[in-house]
Amino acid sequence: MFSLRMRAEKDGRHVSGGERLVGTQEDMRRAVEELLKRPKEYDLMVITVERLYRVERVRKALTIYSYDFKEVESAHNFAVEKLKEEGVREEVARLALELLKRGPNPKGGNMRGAVLMDFQTGERLEQDRERGIRTVRMDWKDRNLVKKLLIERGIKRQYLERLLDALVLATKNLYCGVLAELCWSDDPDYTTGYVAGRKLGYIRIKPMKEWGVPLGGRVYFVKKEGLEELIECLEKRPLLVEEL
Ligand code: PML
C-alpha cells in the first residue's frame, strides 16, 4: 500500500490538506484527482507518496452521535460533561476549551497539529507548541461505501468529506491510546465540533463556536506515561478502518 498526503498553502498559510491509503495505481490516480480539487485557492501544493510495508487494521469506527444546541455555552457545558465521563477533570476540560477559543498557538492563532494535554493536570505535553502532534497515515478500507452509508443516514453531502476525515482520525487516536479528544474546525463557516472517547464514541456537537471565528483545533487528553510510543503511533503507524 501507499500513503498519499496533500497539503496546500496560500500566502504561506496552510489552507487545505488530506490523505488516503491506496492499494493500486488506479486508486492512487483517483485519490490524486480528488485531493487536487480540495483547496479552493492555493499557491503551493505538495503531494507526498510513500510506500508502506505494514498496515494495521481496526474493524469498526467509533459510533456517531449528534447533538444540537441553541448557543455555544450550552454546547461547551455538554462537551465538558461528556469529557468527564472519560475521566478528564472538569478544570482540565475547561482549560482545553479556553485554549481552542483563543487559539492554541503561543505565537497566535491555530496549530497545524493537536495539543497533547495531561488528562489529570492540564499540563501541555507536546514539544513543539506551534506544530503540535499530527495524526496521519489513516484511511477507510472502503471510503465510497462509508460515504454511501452516511448519506443513507441523512448526512448532507457538503459535510461528508469532513466527517469522514475527522471520524477516521478520531478512531485512530483512540486506537493509539488517546483517552479522549476535543475538536472544532478553524474554518470560519463550520461550527460543528466533537468530543470522542472509548465510552463516548464520536459525539458531534453544534455549535462549538460562533460563525465567522477562524480559530479551532484539537486537544488530545492523554496520560503522561508512554508518551513517546503514543506519538509514534499517531504520526507513523498506518491504520485502515474497515467498517462504519
Ligand atoms: C464533523 O463531524 O462534522 C467534523 C467536525 C470537525 C471537523 C474538523 C475540521 O474539519 O477541521
PDB file of C-alpha atoms and ligand atoms in Angstrom:
ATOM      1  CA  MET A   1       0.000   0.000   0.000  1.00  0.00           C
ATOM      2  CA  PHE A   2       0.900   3.653  -0.350  1.00  0.00           C
ATOM      3  CA  SER A   3       0.226   6.660   1.818  1.00  0.00           C
ATOM      4  CA  LEU A   4      -0.778   9.681  -0.251  1.00  0.00           C
ATOM      5  CA  ARG A   5      -0.788  13.046   1.507  1.00  0.00           C
ATOM      6  CA  MET A   6      -1.636  16.510   0.200  1.00  0.00           C
ATOM      7  CA  ARG A   7      -1.115  19.901   1.780  1.00  0.00           C
ATOM      8  CA  ALA A   8      -1.777  23.274   0.221  1.00  0.00           C
ATOM      9  CA  GLU A   9      -0.734  26.804   1.198  1.00  0.00           C
ATOM     10  CA  LYS A  10      -1.792  30.311   0.277  1.00  0.00           C
ATOM     11  CA  ASP A  11       0.419  33.274   1.208  1.00  0.00           C
ATOM     12  CA  GLY A  12       2.495  30.957   3.380  1.00  0.00           C
ATOM     13  CA  ARG A  13      -0.534  29.736   5.374  1.00  0.00           C
ATOM     14  CA  HIS A  14      -1.893  26.185   5.421  1.00  0.00           C
ATOM     15  CA  VAL A  15      -5.295  26.189   3.659  1.00  0.00           C
ATOM     16  CA  SER A  16      -6.076  22.560   2.907  1.00  0.00           C
ATOM     17  CA  GLY A  17      -4.895  19.007   3.483  1.00  0.00           C
ATOM     18  CA  GLY A  18      -5.972  15.447   3.007  1.00  0.00           C
ATOM     19  CA  GLU A  19      -4.746  11.922   2.820  1.00  0.00           C
ATOM     20  CA  ARG A  20      -5.511   8.422   1.597  1.00  0.00           C
ATOM     21  CA  LEU A  21      -4.071   4.929   1.925  1.00  0.00           C
ATOM     22  CA  VAL A  22      -4.279   3.303  -1.506  1.00  0.00           C
ATOM     23  CA  GLY A  23      -3.503  -0.160  -2.826  1.00  0.00           C
ATOM     24  CA  THR A  24      -3.464   0.133  -6.633  1.00  0.00           C
ATOM     25  CA  GLN A  25      -2.242   2.577  -9.288  1.00  0.00           C
ATOM     26  CA  GLU A  26      -5.873   3.176 -10.269  1.00  0.00           C
ATOM     27  CA  ASP A  27      -6.843   4.065  -6.650  1.00  0.00           C
ATOM     28  CA  MET A  28      -3.835   6.346  -6.463  1.00  0.00           C
ATOM     29  CA  ARG A  29      -4.801   8.185  -9.667  1.00  0.00           C
ATOM     30  CA  ARG A  30      -8.365   8.660  -8.402  1.00  0.00           C
ATOM     31  CA  ALA A  31      -7.178   9.836  -4.980  1.00  0.00           C
ATOM     32  CA  VAL A  32      -4.774  12.384  -6.506  1.00  0.00           C
ATOM     33  CA  GLU A  33      -7.611  13.727  -8.679  1.00  0.00           C
ATOM     34  CA  GLU A  34      -9.862  14.106  -5.637  1.00  0.00           C
ATOM     35  CA  LEU A  35      -7.204  15.732  -3.470  1.00  0.00           C
ATOM     36  CA  LEU A  36      -6.230  18.143  -6.268  1.00  0.00           C
ATOM     37  CA  LYS A  37      -9.774  19.500  -6.235  1.00  0.00           C
ATOM     38  CA  ARG A  38      -9.835  20.085  -2.472  1.00  0.00           C
ATOM     39  CA  PRO A  39      -8.394  23.556  -1.920  1.00  0.00           C
ATOM     40  CA  LYS A  40     -10.450  26.411  -3.344  1.00  0.00           C
ATOM     41  CA  GLU A  41      -7.345  28.557  -3.743  1.00  0.00           C
ATOM     42  CA  TYR A  42      -3.647  27.892  -3.251  1.00  0.00           C
ATOM     43  CA  ASP A  43      -0.245  28.974  -4.457  1.00  0.00           C
ATOM     44  CA  LEU A  44       1.667  25.891  -3.305  1.00  0.00           C
ATOM     45  CA  MET A  45       0.542  22.273  -3.182  1.00  0.00           C
ATOM     46  CA  VAL A  46       2.713  19.369  -2.032  1.00  0.00           C
ATOM     47  CA  ILE A  47       1.672  15.770  -2.673  1.00  0.00           C
ATOM     48  CA  THR A  48       3.700  13.053  -0.932  1.00  0.00           C
ATOM     49  CA  VAL A  49       3.554   9.390  -1.918  1.00  0.00           C
ATOM     50  CA  GLU A  50       5.146   6.908   0.471  1.00  0.00           C
ATOM     51  CA  ARG A  51       5.333   3.110   0.244  1.00  0.00           C
ATOM     52  CA  LEU A  52       4.051   1.335   3.349  1.00  0.00           C
ATOM     53  CA  TYR A  53       5.321  -2.044   4.442  1.00  0.00           C
ATOM     54  CA  ARG A  54       2.891  -2.788   7.248  1.00  0.00           C
ATOM     55  CA  VAL A  55      -0.649  -1.509   7.699  1.00  0.00           C
ATOM     56  CA  GLU A  56      -2.636  -2.181  10.866  1.00  0.00           C
ATOM     57  CA  ARG A  57      -6.397  -2.552  10.812  1.00  0.00           C
ATOM     58  CA  VAL A  58      -9.214  -1.763  13.160  1.00  0.00           C
ATOM     59  CA  ARG A  59     -12.586  -3.338  12.435  1.00  0.00           C
ATOM     60  CA  LYS A  60     -15.018  -0.618  13.455  1.00  0.00           C
ATOM     61  CA  ALA A  61     -15.037   3.155  13.601  1.00  0.00           C
ATOM     62  CA  LEU A  62     -16.348   4.971  16.666  1.00  0.00           C
ATOM     63  CA  THR A  63     -20.145   5.170  16.817  1.00  0.00           C
ATOM     64  CA  ILE A  64     -21.525   8.561  15.721  1.00  0.00           C
ATOM     65  CA  TYR A  65     -23.965  10.608  17.828  1.00  0.00           C
ATOM     66  CA  SER A  66     -25.148  14.179  17.147  1.00  0.00           C
ATOM     67  CA  TYR A  67     -26.390  16.942  19.461  1.00  0.00           C
ATOM     68  CA  ASP A  68     -27.507  20.471  18.537  1.00  0.00           C
ATOM     69  CA  PHE A  69     -27.666  23.360  20.984  1.00  0.00           C
ATOM     70  CA  LYS A  70     -29.018  26.917  20.826  1.00  0.00           C
ATOM     71  CA  GLU A  71     -25.806  28.529  21.923  1.00  0.00           C
ATOM     72  CA  VAL A  72     -22.086  27.841  22.281  1.00  0.00           C
ATOM     73  CA  GLU A  73     -22.132  27.967  26.086  1.00  0.00           C
ATOM     74  CA  SER A  74     -24.610  25.071  26.409  1.00  0.00           C
ATOM     75  CA  ALA A  75     -22.678  23.108  23.770  1.00  0.00           C
ATOM     76  CA  HIS A  76     -19.462  23.626  25.749  1.00  0.00           C
ATOM     77  CA  ASN A  77     -21.077  22.619  29.054  1.00  0.00           C
ATOM     78  CA  PHE A  78     -22.323  19.438  27.397  1.00  0.00           C
ATOM     79  CA  ALA A  79     -18.840  18.728  25.993  1.00  0.00           C
ATOM     80  CA  VAL A  80     -17.354  19.116  29.497  1.00  0.00           C
ATOM     81  CA  GLU A  81     -19.875  16.653  30.980  1.00  0.00           C
ATOM     82  CA  LYS A  82     -19.051  14.124  28.269  1.00  0.00           C
ATOM     83  CA  LEU A  83     -15.285  14.505  28.737  1.00  0.00           C
ATOM     84  CA  LYS A  84     -15.760  13.943  32.487  1.00  0.00           C
ATOM     85  CA  GLU A  85     -17.291  10.550  31.634  1.00  0.00           C
ATOM     86  CA  GLU A  86     -13.897   9.621  30.160  1.00  0.00           C
ATOM     87  CA  GLY A  87     -12.055  10.654  33.340  1.00  0.00           C
ATOM     88  CA  VAL A  88     -10.998  14.159  32.215  1.00  0.00           C
ATOM     89  CA  ARG A  89     -11.260  16.548  35.159  1.00  0.00           C
ATOM     90  CA  GLU A  90     -13.687  19.467  34.739  1.00  0.00           C
ATOM     91  CA  GLU A  91     -10.960  22.137  35.149  1.00  0.00           C
ATOM     92  CA  VAL A  92      -8.856  20.362  32.542  1.00  0.00           C
ATOM     93  CA  ALA A  93     -11.757  20.143  30.054  1.00  0.00           C
ATOM     94  CA  ARG A  94     -12.466  23.868  30.581  1.00  0.00           C
ATOM     95  CA  LEU A  95      -8.790  24.714  30.093  1.00  0.00           C
ATOM     96  CA  ALA A  96      -8.880  22.886  26.749  1.00  0.00           C
ATOM     97  CA  LEU A  97     -11.992  24.794  25.666  1.00  0.00           C
ATOM     98  CA  GLU A  98     -10.325  28.100  26.558  1.00  0.00           C
ATOM     99  CA  LEU A  99      -7.218  27.119  24.630  1.00  0.00           C
ATOM    100  CA  LEU A 100      -9.135  26.383  21.417  1.00  0.00           C
ATOM    101  CA  LYS A 101     -11.243  29.524  21.886  1.00  0.00           C
ATOM    102  CA  ARG A 102      -8.237  31.835  21.979  1.00  0.00           C
ATOM    103  CA  GLY A 103      -6.073  29.819  19.549  1.00  0.00           C
ATOM    104  CA  PRO A 104      -3.649  27.205  20.910  1.00  0.00           C
ATOM    105  CA  ASN A 105      -0.537  28.510  19.146  1.00  0.00           C
ATOM    106  CA  PRO A 106       1.550  30.631  21.565  1.00  0.00           C
ATOM    107  CA  LYS A 107       2.528  32.834  18.585  1.00  0.00           C
ATOM    108  CA  GLY A 108      -1.177  33.466  17.984  1.00  0.00           C
ATOM    109  CA  GLY A 109      -3.828  31.564  16.041  1.00  0.00           C
ATOM    110  CA  ASN A 110      -4.057  27.894  15.184  1.00  0.00           C
ATOM    111  CA  MET A 111      -1.637  24.977  15.249  1.00  0.00           C
ATOM    112  CA  ARG A 112      -1.121  22.522  12.381  1.00  0.00           C
ATOM    113  CA  GLY A 113      -1.418  19.579  14.755  1.00  0.00           C
ATOM    114  CA  ALA A 114      -3.005  18.834  18.108  1.00  0.00           C
ATOM    115  CA  VAL A 115      -2.312  19.812  21.692  1.00  0.00           C
ATOM    116  CA  LEU A 116      -1.405  16.899  23.982  1.00  0.00           C
ATOM    117  CA  MET A 117      -2.889  17.585  27.404  1.00  0.00           C
ATOM    118  CA  ASP A 118      -2.364  15.607  30.598  1.00  0.00           C
ATOM    119  CA  PHE A 119      -5.924  14.455  31.437  1.00  0.00           C
ATOM    120  CA  GLN A 120      -5.383  14.976  35.166  1.00  0.00           C
ATOM    121  CA  THR A 121      -3.294  18.142  35.449  1.00  0.00           C
ATOM    122  CA  GLY A 122      -3.958  20.002  32.185  1.00  0.00           C
ATOM    123  CA  GLU A 123      -0.193  20.262  31.517  1.00  0.00           C
ATOM    124  CA  ARG A 124       0.663  20.635  27.830  1.00  0.00           C
ATOM    125  CA  LEU A 125       2.916  17.784  26.789  1.00  0.00           C
ATOM    126  CA  GLU A 126       3.689  18.396  23.092  1.00  0.00           C
ATOM    127  CA  GLN A 127       7.274  19.526  22.486  1.00  0.00           C
ATOM    128  CA  ASP A 128       6.520  21.940  19.677  1.00  0.00           C
ATOM    129  CA  ARG A 129       3.561  24.172  20.530  1.00  0.00           C
ATOM    130  CA  GLU A 130       3.333  25.705  17.084  1.00  0.00           C
ATOM    131  CA  ARG A 131       3.267  22.440  15.169  1.00  0.00           C
ATOM    132  CA  GLY A 132       1.630  20.116  17.708  1.00  0.00           C
ATOM    133  CA  ILE A 133       1.091  16.405  17.082  1.00  0.00           C
ATOM    134  CA  ARG A 134      -0.299  15.300  13.717  1.00  0.00           C
ATOM    135  CA  THR A 135      -2.360  12.145  13.357  1.00  0.00           C
ATOM    136  CA  VAL A 136      -1.568  10.842   9.866  1.00  0.00           C
ATOM    137  CA  ARG A 137      -1.411   7.671   7.750  1.00  0.00           C
ATOM    138  CA  MET A 138      -5.022   6.534   8.230  1.00  0.00           C
ATOM    139  CA  ASP A 139      -7.964   5.914   5.935  1.00  0.00           C
ATOM    140  CA  TRP A 140     -11.149   3.922   5.395  1.00  0.00           C
ATOM    141  CA  LYS A 141     -10.799   0.499   3.828  1.00  0.00           C
ATOM    142  CA  ASP A 142     -13.684   1.380   1.500  1.00  0.00           C
ATOM    143  CA  ARG A 143     -14.241   5.129   1.551  1.00  0.00           C
ATOM    144  CA  ASN A 144     -17.001   5.080  -1.080  1.00  0.00           C
ATOM    145  CA  LEU A 145     -19.031   2.504   0.819  1.00  0.00           C
ATOM    146  CA  VAL A 146     -18.780   4.522   4.049  1.00  0.00           C
ATOM    147  CA  LYS A 147     -19.846   7.651   2.128  1.00  0.00           C
ATOM    148  CA  LYS A 148     -22.894   5.833   0.808  1.00  0.00           C
ATOM    149  CA  LEU A 149     -23.831   4.577   4.287  1.00  0.00           C
ATOM    150  CA  LEU A 150     -23.524   8.066   5.766  1.00  0.00           C
ATOM    151  CA  ILE A 151     -25.702   9.563   3.024  1.00  0.00           C
ATOM    152  CA  GLU A 152     -28.313   6.894   3.776  1.00  0.00           C
ATOM    153  CA  ARG A 153     -28.167   8.016   7.419  1.00  0.00           C
ATOM    154  CA  GLY A 154     -29.014  11.567   6.359  1.00  0.00           C
ATOM    155  CA  ILE A 155     -25.579  13.252   6.461  1.00  0.00           C
ATOM    156  CA  LYS A 156     -25.526  16.120   3.946  1.00  0.00           C
ATOM    157  CA  ARG A 157     -23.085  15.669   1.049  1.00  0.00           C
ATOM    158  CA  GLN A 158     -21.403  19.014   1.674  1.00  0.00           C
ATOM    159  CA  TYR A 159     -20.214  17.867   5.133  1.00  0.00           C
ATOM    160  CA  LEU A 160     -19.314  14.333   4.161  1.00  0.00           C
ATOM    161  CA  GLU A 161     -15.579  14.557   3.470  1.00  0.00           C
ATOM    162  CA  ARG A 162     -15.027  16.495   6.673  1.00  0.00           C
ATOM    163  CA  LEU A 163     -16.897  13.930   8.753  1.00  0.00           C
ATOM    164  CA  LEU A 164     -15.142  11.022   7.014  1.00  0.00           C
ATOM    165  CA  ASP A 165     -11.722  12.525   7.740  1.00  0.00           C
ATOM    166  CA  ALA A 166     -12.500  13.510  11.326  1.00  0.00           C
ATOM    167  CA  LEU A 167     -14.068  10.157  12.219  1.00  0.00           C
ATOM    168  CA  VAL A 168     -11.188   8.098  10.863  1.00  0.00           C
ATOM    169  CA  LEU A 169      -8.728  10.398  12.660  1.00  0.00           C
ATOM    170  CA  ALA A 170     -10.596  10.180  15.999  1.00  0.00           C
ATOM    171  CA  THR A 171     -10.783   6.388  15.613  1.00  0.00           C
ATOM    172  CA  LYS A 172      -7.019   6.204  15.075  1.00  0.00           C
ATOM    173  CA  ASN A 173      -6.369   8.471  18.059  1.00  0.00           C
ATOM    174  CA  LEU A 174      -8.196   6.150  20.452  1.00  0.00           C
ATOM    175  CA  TYR A 175      -6.613   3.080  18.845  1.00  0.00           C
ATOM    176  CA  CYS A 176      -3.195   4.600  19.605  1.00  0.00           C
ATOM    177  CA  GLY A 177      -4.084   5.303  23.253  1.00  0.00           C
ATOM    178  CA  VAL A 178      -5.512   8.833  23.396  1.00  0.00           C
ATOM    179  CA  LEU A 179      -8.084   8.820  26.241  1.00  0.00           C
ATOM    180  CA  ALA A 180     -10.414  11.466  24.836  1.00  0.00           C
ATOM    181  CA  GLU A 181     -10.427  14.232  22.239  1.00  0.00           C
ATOM    182  CA  LEU A 182     -11.970  17.671  21.841  1.00  0.00           C
ATOM    183  CA  CYS A 183     -12.115  19.301  18.403  1.00  0.00           C
ATOM    184  CA  TRP A 184     -13.662  22.023  16.332  1.00  0.00           C
ATOM    185  CA  SER A 185     -12.682  23.347  12.966  1.00  0.00           C
ATOM    186  CA  ASP A 186     -10.737  26.540  12.315  1.00  0.00           C
ATOM    187  CA  ASP A 187     -12.912  27.057   9.213  1.00  0.00           C
ATOM    188  CA  PRO A 188     -14.941  30.232   9.955  1.00  0.00           C
ATOM    189  CA  ASP A 189     -18.018  28.727   8.218  1.00  0.00           C
ATOM    190  CA  TYR A 190     -18.080  25.429  10.103  1.00  0.00           C
ATOM    191  CA  THR A 191     -19.285  25.396  13.705  1.00  0.00           C
ATOM    192  CA  THR A 192     -19.747  21.646  14.334  1.00  0.00           C
ATOM    193  CA  GLY A 193     -17.131  20.054  16.561  1.00  0.00           C
ATOM    194  CA  TYR A 194     -16.908  16.834  18.525  1.00  0.00           C
ATOM    195  CA  VAL A 195     -15.739  15.033  21.600  1.00  0.00           C
ATOM    196  CA  ALA A 196     -14.584  11.441  21.302  1.00  0.00           C
ATOM    197  CA  GLY A 197     -13.700   8.684  23.713  1.00  0.00           C
ATOM    198  CA  ARG A 198     -13.828   4.937  24.138  1.00  0.00           C
ATOM    199  CA  LYS A 199     -17.102   5.047  26.107  1.00  0.00           C
ATOM    200  CA  LEU A 200     -18.478   8.108  24.350  1.00  0.00           C
ATOM    201  CA  GLY A 201     -17.897   7.175  20.724  1.00  0.00           C
ATOM    202  CA  TYR A 202     -17.819  10.161  18.345  1.00  0.00           C
ATOM    203  CA  ILE A 203     -20.205  12.855  19.595  1.00  0.00           C
ATOM    204  CA  ARG A 204     -20.813  15.666  17.077  1.00  0.00           C
ATOM    205  CA  ILE A 205     -21.778  18.884  18.844  1.00  0.00           C
ATOM    206  CA  LYS A 206     -23.081  22.112  17.308  1.00  0.00           C
ATOM    207  CA  PRO A 207     -22.275  24.986  17.704  1.00  0.00           C
ATOM    208  CA  MET A 208     -18.838  24.739  19.306  1.00  0.00           C
ATOM    209  CA  LYS A 209     -18.045  28.306  18.211  1.00  0.00           C
ATOM    210  CA  GLU A 210     -19.743  31.375  16.749  1.00  0.00           C
ATOM    211  CA  TRP A 211     -19.991  31.815  12.981  1.00  0.00           C
ATOM    212  CA  GLY A 212     -17.055  33.597  11.382  1.00  0.00           C
ATOM    213  CA  VAL A 213     -14.469  32.668  14.025  1.00  0.00           C
ATOM    214  CA  PRO A 214     -11.244  31.435  12.341  1.00  0.00           C
ATOM    215  CA  LEU A 215      -9.918  29.658  15.461  1.00  0.00           C
ATOM    216  CA  GLY A 216     -10.096  25.964  16.272  1.00  0.00           C
ATOM    217  CA  GLY A 217      -8.032  22.828  16.622  1.00  0.00           C
ATOM    218  CA  ARG A 218      -7.708  19.619  18.540  1.00  0.00           C
ATOM    219  CA  VAL A 219      -6.835  18.694  22.116  1.00  0.00           C
ATOM    220  CA  TYR A 220      -5.892  15.087  22.872  1.00  0.00           C
ATOM    221  CA  PHE A 221      -6.278  14.148  26.548  1.00  0.00           C
ATOM    222  CA  VAL A 222      -3.546  11.688  27.405  1.00  0.00           C
ATOM    223  CA  LYS A 223      -1.623  10.006  30.214  1.00  0.00           C
ATOM    224  CA  LYS A 224       1.886  11.271  30.803  1.00  0.00           C
ATOM    225  CA  GLU A 225       3.289   7.745  30.745  1.00  0.00           C
ATOM    226  CA  GLY A 226       4.137   6.131  27.396  1.00  0.00           C
ATOM    227  CA  LEU A 227       4.079   9.421  25.502  1.00  0.00           C
ATOM    228  CA  GLU A 228       6.797   8.509  23.015  1.00  0.00           C
ATOM    229  CA  GLU A 229       5.009   5.352  21.898  1.00  0.00           C
ATOM    230  CA  LEU A 230       1.730   7.214  21.628  1.00  0.00           C
ATOM    231  CA  ILE A 231       3.258   9.905  19.397  1.00  0.00           C
ATOM    232  CA  GLU A 232       4.992   7.266  17.280  1.00  0.00           C
ATOM    233  CA  CYS A 233       1.650   5.522  16.730  1.00  0.00           C
ATOM    234  CA  LEU A 234      -0.243   8.748  15.884  1.00  0.00           C
ATOM    235  CA  GLU A 235       2.345  10.081  13.459  1.00  0.00           C
ATOM    236  CA  LYS A 236       3.883   6.952  11.969  1.00  0.00           C
ATOM    237  CA  ARG A 237       1.822   3.747  12.174  1.00  0.00           C
ATOM    238  CA  PRO A 238      -0.534   3.321   9.200  1.00  0.00           C
ATOM    239  CA  LEU A 239      -4.100   2.275  10.051  1.00  0.00           C
ATOM    240  CA  LEU A 240      -7.091   1.255   7.960  1.00  0.00           C
ATOM    241  CA  VAL A 241     -10.579   1.412   9.465  1.00  0.00           C
ATOM    242  CA  GLU A 242     -12.636  -1.395   7.990  1.00  0.00           C
ATOM    243  CA  GLU A 243     -16.266  -0.555   8.819  1.00  0.00           C
ATOM    244  CA  LEU A 244     -18.518   2.273   9.894  1.00  0.00           C
TER     245      LEU A 244
HETATM  246  C1  PML B   1     -17.868  16.653  11.794  1.00  0.00           C
HETATM  247  O1  PML B   1     -18.213  15.696  12.494  1.00  0.00           O
HETATM  248  O2  PML B   1     -18.685  17.270  11.094  1.00  0.00           O
HETATM  249  C2  PML B   1     -16.427  17.114  11.787  1.00  0.00           C
HETATM  250  C3  PML B   1     -16.169  18.094  12.851  1.00  0.00           C
HETATM  251  C4  PML B   1     -14.742  18.546  12.992  1.00  0.00           C
HETATM  252  C5  PML B   1     -14.021  18.880  11.743  1.00  0.00           C
HETATM  253  C6  PML B   1     -12.663  19.373  11.980  1.00  0.00           C
HETATM  254  C7  PML B   1     -12.103  20.075  10.779  1.00  0.00           C
HETATM  255  O3  PML B   1     -12.681  20.000   9.707  1.00  0.00           O
HETATM  256  O4  PML B   1     -11.083  20.725  10.912  1.00  0.00           O
END
